[in-house]
Amino acid sequence: MAERHLQEYLAEEKPMTDTERERSSGDKGLTIRRGRVDSLDIFEVTESELDTLERGSPNSIYFNFCIFFASAFVTLTITMYTVDIKSAIKISLFFSADVISLIATALFGILWWQSKNEVKEVLGVIRGRVPREEIGRTSTDDTVNVA
């Protein structure tokens, strides 16, 4: 009942009295303002697409880790070649950390490269459902009069 009353108000575009406002919303201080637009394009979205958009793209995190491990790799490599380390254990630790940072750099670099366009691709699929020439142009079949 309240939703129907609110829809009628929006269709009529006349100011609501305080009692009408209480009846439609159950809240005394609600003010509704509406600005008109010339047209509205509506795109249908699947649940999986919403999940992808909600998650966002992890590519910035992957890229940051890639840069971190690349810096660690370069630092460890330069340190191994410039410092005279006498202990075999220390050389093994430096070499192991160097190899691990190289593998992590490659792994996060690949992950970043694969996921960098994920959100853009989903948005492209959603926008592709309505042909470009129809966006912004209305026909009599697709037009819905609200007011």
Short mmCIF file of N, CA and C in Angstrom, two decimals:
data_model
loop_
_atom_site.label_atom_id
_atom_site.label_comp_id
_atom_site.label_asym_id
_atom_site.label_seq_id
_atom_site.Cartn_x
_atom_site.Cartn_y
_atom_site.Cartn_z
N MET A 1 0.82 -1.19 0.00
CA MET A 1 0.00 0.00 0.00
C MET A 1 0.87 1.26 0.00
N ALA A 2 1.90 1.27 0.85
CA ALA A 2 2.77 2.44 0.94
C ALA A 2 3.56 2.63 -0.34
N GLU A 3 4.01 1.54 -0.94
CA GLU A 3 4.77 1.64 -2.19
C GLU A 3 3.89 2.18 -3.31
N ARG A 4 2.66 1.72 -3.36
CA ARG A 4 1.73 2.18 -4.39
C ARG A 4 1.46 3.67 -4.24
N HIS A 5 1.28 4.11 -3.00
CA HIS A 5 1.03 5.53 -2.73
C HIS A 5 2.23 6.37 -3.15
N LEU A 6 3.43 5.89 -2.88
CA LEU A 6 4.65 6.59 -3.26
C LEU A 6 4.79 6.65 -4.77
N GLN A 7 4.45 5.56 -5.46
CA GLN A 7 4.51 5.54 -6.92
C GLN A 7 3.51 6.53 -7.52
N GLU A 8 2.32 6.58 -6.93
CA GLU A 8 1.33 7.55 -7.41
C GLU A 8 1.84 8.97 -7.23
N TYR A 9 2.49 9.23 -6.09
CA TYR A 9 3.04 10.56 -5.84
C TYR A 9 4.09 10.92 -6.88
N LEU A 10 4.98 9.99 -7.16
CA LEU A 10 6.03 10.25 -8.14
C LEU A 10 5.45 10.48 -9.53
N ALA A 11 4.38 9.77 -9.86
CA ALA A 11 3.76 9.92 -11.17
C ALA A 11 3.04 11.27 -11.27
N GLU A 12 2.44 11.73 -10.18
CA GLU A 12 1.70 12.98 -10.21
C GLU A 12 2.60 14.20 -10.08
N GLU A 13 3.74 14.08 -9.45
CA GLU A 13 4.68 15.16 -9.25
C GLU A 13 4.07 16.34 -8.52
N LYS A 14 3.36 16.10 -7.48
CA LYS A 14 2.84 17.18 -6.65
C LYS A 14 3.39 16.99 -5.25
N PRO A 15 3.52 18.07 -4.49
CA PRO A 15 4.07 17.96 -3.15
C PRO A 15 3.17 17.12 -2.25
N MET A 16 3.79 16.33 -1.37
CA MET A 16 3.05 15.52 -0.43
C MET A 16 2.83 16.30 0.85
N THR A 17 1.69 16.08 1.45
CA THR A 17 1.44 16.67 2.75
C THR A 17 2.13 15.82 3.80
N ASP A 18 2.22 16.32 5.03
CA ASP A 18 2.87 15.56 6.09
C ASP A 18 2.17 14.25 6.37
N THR A 19 0.84 14.23 6.32
CA THR A 19 0.12 12.98 6.59
C THR A 19 0.34 11.97 5.47
N GLU A 20 0.40 12.45 4.21
CA GLU A 20 0.68 11.54 3.10
C GLU A 20 2.09 10.98 3.21
N ARG A 21 3.01 11.81 3.65
CA ARG A 21 4.39 11.37 3.81
C ARG A 21 4.48 10.30 4.89
N GLU A 22 3.78 10.49 6.00
CA GLU A 22 3.79 9.50 7.08
C GLU A 22 3.19 8.19 6.61
N ARG A 23 2.09 8.27 5.86
CA ARG A 23 1.43 7.08 5.37
C ARG A 23 2.30 6.30 4.39
N SER A 24 3.01 7.00 3.51
CA SER A 24 3.79 6.32 2.48
C SER A 24 5.09 5.75 3.01
N SER A 25 5.71 6.39 3.98
CA SER A 25 7.02 5.93 4.41
C SER A 25 7.07 5.49 5.86
N GLY A 26 6.14 5.92 6.66
CA GLY A 26 6.20 5.60 8.08
C GLY A 26 7.22 6.46 8.81
N ASP A 27 7.83 7.42 8.13
CA ASP A 27 8.85 8.27 8.72
C ASP A 27 8.44 9.71 8.49
N LYS A 28 8.49 10.55 9.53
CA LYS A 28 7.98 11.91 9.42
C LYS A 28 8.88 12.85 8.62
N GLY A 29 10.19 12.70 8.65
CA GLY A 29 11.08 13.68 8.07
C GLY A 29 11.55 13.37 6.66
N LEU A 30 10.89 12.50 5.93
CA LEU A 30 11.36 12.09 4.60
C LEU A 30 10.99 13.11 3.55
N THR A 31 11.98 13.58 2.82
CA THR A 31 11.76 14.49 1.70
C THR A 31 12.27 13.80 0.46
N ILE A 32 11.45 13.76 -0.56
CA ILE A 32 11.83 13.12 -1.82
C ILE A 32 11.97 14.19 -2.88
N ARG A 33 13.14 14.22 -3.51
CA ARG A 33 13.38 15.15 -4.60
C ARG A 33 13.71 14.35 -5.84
N ARG A 34 13.18 14.78 -6.94
CA ARG A 34 13.38 14.01 -8.17
C ARG A 34 13.86 14.95 -9.26
N GLY A 35 14.95 14.59 -9.89
CA GLY A 35 15.45 15.33 -11.03
C GLY A 35 15.20 14.53 -12.29
N ARG A 36 14.69 15.17 -13.29
CA ARG A 36 14.36 14.48 -14.53
C ARG A 36 15.60 14.26 -15.39
N VAL A 37 15.59 13.15 -16.12
CA VAL A 37 16.60 12.86 -17.13
C VAL A 37 15.89 12.61 -18.45
N ASP A 38 16.60 12.83 -19.55
CA ASP A 38 15.98 12.65 -20.87
C ASP A 38 15.72 11.19 -21.19
N SER A 39 16.70 10.34 -20.88
CA SER A 39 16.53 8.92 -21.17
C SER A 39 17.32 8.12 -20.15
N LEU A 40 17.01 6.84 -20.08
CA LEU A 40 17.66 5.96 -19.13
C LEU A 40 17.95 4.64 -19.82
N ASP A 41 19.19 4.21 -19.80
CA ASP A 41 19.59 2.93 -20.37
C ASP A 41 19.68 1.91 -19.25
N ILE A 42 19.03 0.78 -19.40
CA ILE A 42 19.00 -0.26 -18.37
C ILE A 42 19.72 -1.49 -18.91
N PHE A 43 20.67 -2.01 -18.12
CA PHE A 43 21.44 -3.18 -18.51
C PHE A 43 21.14 -4.30 -17.53
N GLU A 44 20.89 -5.49 -18.04
CA GLU A 44 20.67 -6.65 -17.19
C GLU A 44 22.02 -7.23 -16.80
N VAL A 45 22.14 -7.64 -15.54
CA VAL A 45 23.39 -8.14 -15.00
C VAL A 45 23.13 -9.46 -14.30
N THR A 46 24.00 -10.46 -14.55
CA THR A 46 23.85 -11.75 -13.90
C THR A 46 24.47 -11.71 -12.50
N GLU A 47 24.16 -12.72 -11.71
CA GLU A 47 24.69 -12.81 -10.35
C GLU A 47 26.22 -12.94 -10.35
N SER A 48 26.76 -13.73 -11.26
CA SER A 48 28.22 -13.90 -11.31
C SER A 48 28.91 -12.59 -11.71
N GLU A 49 28.28 -11.83 -12.59
CA GLU A 49 28.85 -10.54 -12.98
C GLU A 49 28.82 -9.56 -11.81
N LEU A 50 27.75 -9.59 -11.04
CA LEU A 50 27.69 -8.76 -9.84
C LEU A 50 28.78 -9.14 -8.85
N ASP A 51 29.00 -10.45 -8.69
CA ASP A 51 30.06 -10.92 -7.79
C ASP A 51 31.43 -10.42 -8.25
N THR A 52 31.68 -10.49 -9.56
CA THR A 52 32.96 -10.03 -10.10
C THR A 52 33.13 -8.53 -9.88
N LEU A 53 32.08 -7.76 -10.11
CA LEU A 53 32.16 -6.32 -9.90
C LEU A 53 32.31 -5.97 -8.43
N GLU A 54 31.66 -6.73 -7.56
CA GLU A 54 31.75 -6.49 -6.13
C GLU A 54 33.15 -6.79 -5.61
N ARG A 55 33.72 -7.89 -6.06
CA ARG A 55 35.08 -8.27 -5.67
C ARG A 55 36.09 -7.24 -6.15
N GLY A 56 35.84 -6.70 -7.32
CA GLY A 56 36.81 -5.79 -7.90
C GLY A 56 37.97 -6.55 -8.48
N SER A 57 38.92 -5.84 -8.95
CA SER A 57 40.07 -6.48 -9.57
C SER A 57 41.21 -6.55 -8.56
N PRO A 58 41.79 -7.74 -8.38
CA PRO A 58 42.92 -7.87 -7.46
C PRO A 58 44.25 -7.49 -8.10
N ASN A 59 44.20 -6.94 -9.31
CA ASN A 59 45.44 -6.73 -10.05
C ASN A 59 46.38 -5.75 -9.38
N SER A 60 45.89 -4.77 -8.64
CA SER A 60 46.81 -3.83 -7.99
C SER A 60 47.58 -4.52 -6.87
N ILE A 61 46.94 -5.44 -6.17
CA ILE A 61 47.63 -6.19 -5.11
C ILE A 61 48.69 -7.10 -5.73
N TYR A 62 48.34 -7.79 -6.81
CA TYR A 62 49.30 -8.65 -7.49
C TYR A 62 50.49 -7.83 -7.99
N PHE A 63 50.19 -6.67 -8.55
CA PHE A 63 51.26 -5.82 -9.08
C PHE A 63 52.18 -5.34 -7.95
N ASN A 64 51.58 -4.95 -6.82
CA ASN A 64 52.40 -4.50 -5.68
C ASN A 64 53.31 -5.61 -5.16
N PHE A 65 52.78 -6.82 -5.04
CA PHE A 65 53.62 -7.94 -4.61
C PHE A 65 54.71 -8.25 -5.64
N CYS A 66 54.37 -8.14 -6.91
CA CYS A 66 55.36 -8.38 -7.97
C CYS A 66 56.51 -7.38 -7.85
N ILE A 67 56.19 -6.12 -7.65
CA ILE A 67 57.23 -5.09 -7.49
C ILE A 67 58.06 -5.35 -6.24
N PHE A 68 57.39 -5.73 -5.13
CA PHE A 68 58.10 -6.02 -3.89
C PHE A 68 59.11 -7.15 -4.07
N PHE A 69 58.66 -8.26 -4.64
CA PHE A 69 59.56 -9.41 -4.79
C PHE A 69 60.64 -9.15 -5.85
N ALA A 70 60.33 -8.36 -6.88
CA ALA A 70 61.36 -8.00 -7.86
C ALA A 70 62.44 -7.15 -7.20
N SER A 71 62.03 -6.22 -6.34
CA SER A 71 63.01 -5.40 -5.60
C SER A 71 63.86 -6.27 -4.69
N ALA A 72 63.21 -7.22 -4.01
CA ALA A 72 63.95 -8.12 -3.12
C ALA A 72 64.94 -8.96 -3.92
N PHE A 73 64.51 -9.44 -5.08
CA PHE A 73 65.38 -10.24 -5.94
C PHE A 73 66.61 -9.45 -6.36
N VAL A 74 66.41 -8.24 -6.85
CA VAL A 74 67.52 -7.41 -7.30
C VAL A 74 68.46 -7.10 -6.14
N THR A 75 67.88 -6.75 -4.99
CA THR A 75 68.70 -6.44 -3.81
C THR A 75 69.54 -7.64 -3.37
N LEU A 76 68.91 -8.80 -3.28
CA LEU A 76 69.64 -10.00 -2.85
C LEU A 76 70.71 -10.41 -3.86
N THR A 77 70.40 -10.27 -5.14
CA THR A 77 71.38 -10.63 -6.17
C THR A 77 72.59 -9.71 -6.11
N ILE A 78 72.36 -8.41 -6.02
CA ILE A 78 73.47 -7.46 -5.93
C ILE A 78 74.28 -7.71 -4.67
N THR A 79 73.59 -7.99 -3.57
CA THR A 79 74.30 -8.26 -2.31
C THR A 79 75.17 -9.51 -2.43
N MET A 80 74.64 -10.57 -3.04
CA MET A 80 75.41 -11.80 -3.18
C MET A 80 76.68 -11.60 -4.01
N TYR A 81 76.61 -10.77 -5.05
CA TYR A 81 77.76 -10.59 -5.93
C TYR A 81 78.74 -9.53 -5.45
N THR A 82 78.32 -8.63 -4.58
CA THR A 82 79.22 -7.56 -4.16
C THR A 82 79.84 -7.77 -2.79
N VAL A 83 79.19 -8.59 -1.95
CA VAL A 83 79.70 -8.81 -0.60
C VAL A 83 80.41 -10.16 -0.55
N ASP A 84 81.56 -10.18 0.09
CA ASP A 84 82.32 -11.42 0.23
C ASP A 84 81.80 -12.16 1.47
N ILE A 85 80.97 -13.19 1.22
CA ILE A 85 80.38 -13.96 2.32
C ILE A 85 81.18 -15.26 2.46
N LYS A 86 81.73 -15.48 3.62
CA LYS A 86 82.60 -16.64 3.85
C LYS A 86 81.81 -17.88 4.29
N SER A 87 80.68 -17.68 4.95
CA SER A 87 79.91 -18.80 5.49
C SER A 87 79.06 -19.44 4.40
N ALA A 88 79.16 -20.75 4.29
CA ALA A 88 78.36 -21.48 3.30
C ALA A 88 76.88 -21.43 3.63
N ILE A 89 76.54 -21.40 4.90
CA ILE A 89 75.13 -21.33 5.32
C ILE A 89 74.52 -20.00 4.90
N LYS A 90 75.27 -18.91 5.09
CA LYS A 90 74.76 -17.59 4.71
C LYS A 90 74.59 -17.49 3.19
N ILE A 91 75.52 -18.03 2.45
CA ILE A 91 75.40 -18.03 0.98
C ILE A 91 74.18 -18.84 0.56
N SER A 92 73.96 -19.98 1.21
CA SER A 92 72.78 -20.81 0.91
C SER A 92 71.49 -20.06 1.22
N LEU A 93 71.46 -19.37 2.34
CA LEU A 93 70.27 -18.59 2.70
C LEU A 93 70.02 -17.46 1.71
N PHE A 94 71.07 -16.73 1.34
CA PHE A 94 70.92 -15.67 0.34
C PHE A 94 70.43 -16.23 -0.98
N PHE A 95 71.04 -17.33 -1.41
CA PHE A 95 70.66 -17.93 -2.68
C PHE A 95 69.21 -18.43 -2.65
N SER A 96 68.82 -19.07 -1.53
CA SER A 96 67.44 -19.56 -1.40
C SER A 96 66.44 -18.41 -1.42
N ALA A 97 66.74 -17.35 -0.67
CA ALA A 97 65.85 -16.18 -0.66
C ALA A 97 65.79 -15.54 -2.04
N ASP A 98 66.92 -15.56 -2.75
CA ASP A 98 66.97 -14.99 -4.09
C ASP A 98 66.08 -15.79 -5.06
N VAL A 99 66.19 -17.11 -5.00
CA VAL A 99 65.38 -17.96 -5.87
C VAL A 99 63.89 -17.83 -5.53
N ILE A 100 63.58 -17.81 -4.23
CA ILE A 100 62.17 -17.66 -3.81
C ILE A 100 61.60 -16.33 -4.29
N SER A 101 62.39 -15.25 -4.16
CA SER A 101 61.89 -13.95 -4.61
C SER A 101 61.73 -13.91 -6.13
N LEU A 102 62.59 -14.61 -6.86
CA LEU A 102 62.46 -14.68 -8.32
C LEU A 102 61.18 -15.42 -8.71
N ILE A 103 60.92 -16.55 -8.05
CA ILE A 103 59.70 -17.33 -8.33
C ILE A 103 58.46 -16.53 -7.97
N ALA A 104 58.49 -15.85 -6.82
CA ALA A 104 57.34 -15.04 -6.40
C ALA A 104 57.11 -13.88 -7.37
N THR A 105 58.20 -13.28 -7.86
CA THR A 105 58.06 -12.20 -8.85
C THR A 105 57.37 -12.72 -10.11
N ALA A 106 57.81 -13.86 -10.58
CA ALA A 106 57.21 -14.44 -11.79
C ALA A 106 55.75 -14.81 -11.54
N LEU A 107 55.46 -15.42 -10.40
CA LEU A 107 54.09 -15.83 -10.08
C LEU A 107 53.14 -14.64 -10.00
N PHE A 108 53.52 -13.62 -9.23
CA PHE A 108 52.64 -12.45 -9.10
C PHE A 108 52.58 -11.64 -10.39
N GLY A 109 53.65 -11.66 -11.17
CA GLY A 109 53.61 -11.00 -12.47
C GLY A 109 52.63 -11.66 -13.41
N ILE A 110 52.62 -12.98 -13.42
CA ILE A 110 51.66 -13.72 -14.27
C ILE A 110 50.23 -13.50 -13.79
N LEU A 111 50.02 -13.57 -12.47
CA LEU A 111 48.68 -13.32 -11.93
C LEU A 111 48.19 -11.92 -12.27
N TRP A 112 49.08 -10.94 -12.15
CA TRP A 112 48.71 -9.56 -12.48
C TRP A 112 48.35 -9.45 -13.97
N TRP A 113 49.15 -10.04 -14.82
CA TRP A 113 48.92 -9.95 -16.27
C TRP A 113 47.59 -10.60 -16.66
N GLN A 114 47.25 -11.72 -16.03
CA GLN A 114 46.01 -12.42 -16.37
C GLN A 114 44.77 -11.71 -15.84
N SER A 115 44.87 -11.02 -14.71
CA SER A 115 43.68 -10.44 -14.09
C SER A 115 43.54 -8.95 -14.32
N LYS A 116 44.44 -8.34 -15.09
CA LYS A 116 44.41 -6.88 -15.19
C LYS A 116 43.19 -6.35 -15.94
N ASN A 117 42.55 -7.14 -16.76
CA ASN A 117 41.40 -6.67 -17.53
C ASN A 117 40.09 -7.37 -17.15
N GLU A 118 40.07 -8.08 -16.03
CA GLU A 118 38.90 -8.87 -15.67
C GLU A 118 37.64 -8.01 -15.52
N VAL A 119 37.71 -6.93 -14.78
CA VAL A 119 36.54 -6.08 -14.56
C VAL A 119 36.15 -5.38 -15.87
N LYS A 120 37.13 -4.94 -16.64
CA LYS A 120 36.83 -4.29 -17.92
C LYS A 120 36.11 -5.25 -18.87
N GLU A 121 36.51 -6.52 -18.86
CA GLU A 121 35.86 -7.50 -19.72
C GLU A 121 34.41 -7.73 -19.31
N VAL A 122 34.16 -7.82 -18.00
CA VAL A 122 32.79 -8.01 -17.52
C VAL A 122 31.94 -6.81 -17.89
N LEU A 123 32.47 -5.60 -17.71
CA LEU A 123 31.72 -4.40 -18.09
C LEU A 123 31.47 -4.36 -19.60
N GLY A 124 32.43 -4.83 -20.37
CA GLY A 124 32.24 -4.89 -21.82
C GLY A 124 31.14 -5.85 -22.22
N VAL A 125 31.06 -7.00 -21.52
CA VAL A 125 30.00 -7.97 -21.79
C VAL A 125 28.64 -7.37 -21.44
N ILE A 126 28.56 -6.69 -20.31
CA ILE A 126 27.29 -6.09 -19.88
C ILE A 126 26.87 -5.00 -20.86
N ARG A 127 27.79 -4.14 -21.23
CA ARG A 127 27.45 -3.06 -22.16
C ARG A 127 27.18 -3.60 -23.56
N GLY A 128 27.76 -4.74 -23.90
CA GLY A 128 27.57 -5.32 -25.22
C GLY A 128 26.18 -5.91 -25.44
N ARG A 129 25.42 -6.05 -24.37
CA ARG A 129 24.06 -6.59 -24.50
C ARG A 129 23.12 -5.61 -25.19
N VAL A 130 23.44 -4.34 -25.12
CA VAL A 130 22.65 -3.33 -25.82
C VAL A 130 23.53 -2.78 -26.92
N PRO A 131 23.14 -2.96 -28.18
CA PRO A 131 23.97 -2.46 -29.28
C PRO A 131 24.23 -0.96 -29.14
N ARG A 132 25.43 -0.54 -29.53
CA ARG A 132 25.87 0.85 -29.34
C ARG A 132 24.94 1.85 -30.00
N GLU A 133 24.39 1.53 -31.17
CA GLU A 133 23.52 2.49 -31.86
C GLU A 133 22.18 2.67 -31.15
N GLU A 134 21.79 1.69 -30.31
CA GLU A 134 20.52 1.82 -29.59
C GLU A 134 20.67 2.62 -28.30
N ILE A 135 21.86 2.71 -27.76
CA ILE A 135 22.06 3.47 -26.53
C ILE A 135 21.89 4.95 -26.85
N GLY A 136 21.05 5.60 -26.09
CA GLY A 136 20.80 7.02 -26.31
C GLY A 136 19.68 7.27 -27.30
N ARG A 137 19.22 6.24 -28.01
CA ARG A 137 18.13 6.38 -28.96
C ARG A 137 16.98 5.51 -28.49
N THR A 138 15.80 6.05 -28.41
CA THR A 138 14.65 5.28 -27.96
C THR A 138 13.70 5.06 -29.11
N SER A 139 13.08 3.91 -29.10
CA SER A 139 12.05 3.63 -30.09
C SER A 139 10.72 3.54 -29.37
N THR A 140 9.63 3.52 -30.10
CA THR A 140 8.32 3.50 -29.46
C THR A 140 8.07 2.18 -28.74
N ASP A 141 8.72 1.09 -29.19
CA ASP A 141 8.54 -0.21 -28.54
C ASP A 141 9.23 -0.27 -27.18
N ASP A 142 10.39 0.40 -27.05
CA ASP A 142 11.18 0.32 -25.84
C ASP A 142 10.89 1.44 -24.84
N THR A 143 10.12 2.43 -25.23
CA THR A 143 9.89 3.58 -24.37
C THR A 143 8.86 3.26 -23.31
N VAL A 144 9.19 3.64 -22.08
CA VAL A 144 8.26 3.48 -20.96
C VAL A 144 8.05 4.86 -20.38
N ASN A 145 6.81 5.32 -20.36
CA ASN A 145 6.50 6.62 -19.77
C ASN A 145 6.25 6.46 -18.29
N VAL A 146 7.02 7.18 -17.49
CA VAL A 146 6.90 7.09 -16.05
C VAL A 146 6.02 8.21 -15.51
N ALA A 147 6.12 9.38 -16.08
CA ALA A 147 5.36 10.52 -15.56
C ALA A 147 4.15 10.80 -16.40
#
